[in-house]
Amino acid sequence: MSLNSFGHVFRVTTWGESHGPALGAVVDGCPPGVALAEDWIQPFMDRRRPGTSKNTTQRQEADRVRILSGVFEGRTTGTPIMLMIENTDQRSKDYGEIAQAFRPGHADIAYHQKYGIRDYRGGGRSSARETAARVAAGAVAQAVLRDLVPGLQVLSYMVQMGEMRLDPARFDEAAIAANPFFLPDAGAAQAWEDYLTGIRKAQNSVGAAVEVLIRGCPPGLGAPVYGKLDTELAAAMMSINAVKGVEIGEGMHAAALTGTENADEIRMGPDGPEYLSNHAGGILGGISTGQDIVVRFSVKPTSSILTPRRTINAAGEEIELITKGRHDPCVGIRAVPVAEAMAACVILDQLLLDRAQTGGQRGRIG
Ligand SMILES: Cc1cc2nc3c(=O)[nH]c(=O)nc-3n(C[C@H](O)[C@H](O)[C@H](O)COP(=O)(O)O)c2cc1C
């Protein structure tokens, strides 16, 4: 299985499976001299960790990260950083049935057809357990960004879960960390919880949409043609398990707008250009403008559900399958910190690329 790496200068490779002894990431190209400790990474891991509420999988993992290389006396050395997370709560017997059967909507059949062999336990490499490694790598990126661009902030939250939608007028950033849905509306969290409880009790699952907001990103990141910042961010989000659609700014809704509605008019402010709106989502010509970067994506409903679904097995027989095991009733919840991590890795990678190409010089206005 090739292509387990992403990024150009800040390059992340993840390794490991759901029910192996451990999984992790190798981060290559991290600048030297950055303060980095396991304690810095842990809070990022805790936000993605399973088993923290009844709204997520009940698998219990501490997700303690160990830094095995690339850090000396509390600072990065510029050599590869090896991050390891042990798997401690595997329950492989839950997956006996899918050793020979293919869950509809999951990766089982595609892995079987491509490789002819798969670690079916917990979904093996296709399990979103892999995203723990991304979050660890994202925490390293955040440590570098903290030094290089102190004002930069990557924020992520849920905007939809099935029939439930965030009312943008009620957006409250402070609420995001204070409810199990990463929902920026404290008043709506109970209704979301009741809705998901209903879905779970009906032995079903539900899809979701997540938004990532990058504030304080300097202008000039990205390249105009094949390395558009939009492309890089969309690829990073699309690489997250279960993601089926990605939008930047107005996204698909741009199809309904006219040019007058969509133009982000520009004025000269005291500190440089100011935009009167942000339909573009902070990126023009593949390059960041300095406005907020807005990325949204949808995830499909969890395919592992307790309601019987028609499928086939490896012998080609038609069967009905109930997927046991511990599963997220809505994968969108734990996708929130994963998206934040991916965005942090992309922005840092683009920042380092931009320095390499332009040395950080900028066109002057005014
Ligand atoms: C954070 C997160 C948690 C997930 N949890 C589960 C889960 O508990 N059960 C499951 O069947 N799929 C889960 N998924 C989705 C599968 O990993 C994904 O559907 C599978 O790898 C097939 O890939 P695809 O959906 O991108 O085609 C999760 C995804 C994410 C992002």
XYZ file of C-alpha atoms in Angstrom, residues 161 178-181 183 185-195:
17
model
C -25.663 16.564 11.660
C -18.012 23.299 25.987
C -20.214 20.627 24.382
C -19.563 17.120 22.995
C -20.479 18.133 19.418
C -21.005 22.985 18.186
C -24.168 27.114 19.799
C -24.482 25.984 23.417
C -28.267 26.333 23.333
C -28.653 23.797 20.530
C -26.343 21.095 21.927
C -29.087 19.292 23.882
C -31.333 19.066 20.824
C -28.400 17.643 18.828
C -27.773 15.122 21.591
C -31.433 14.035 21.695
C -31.462 13.693 17.918
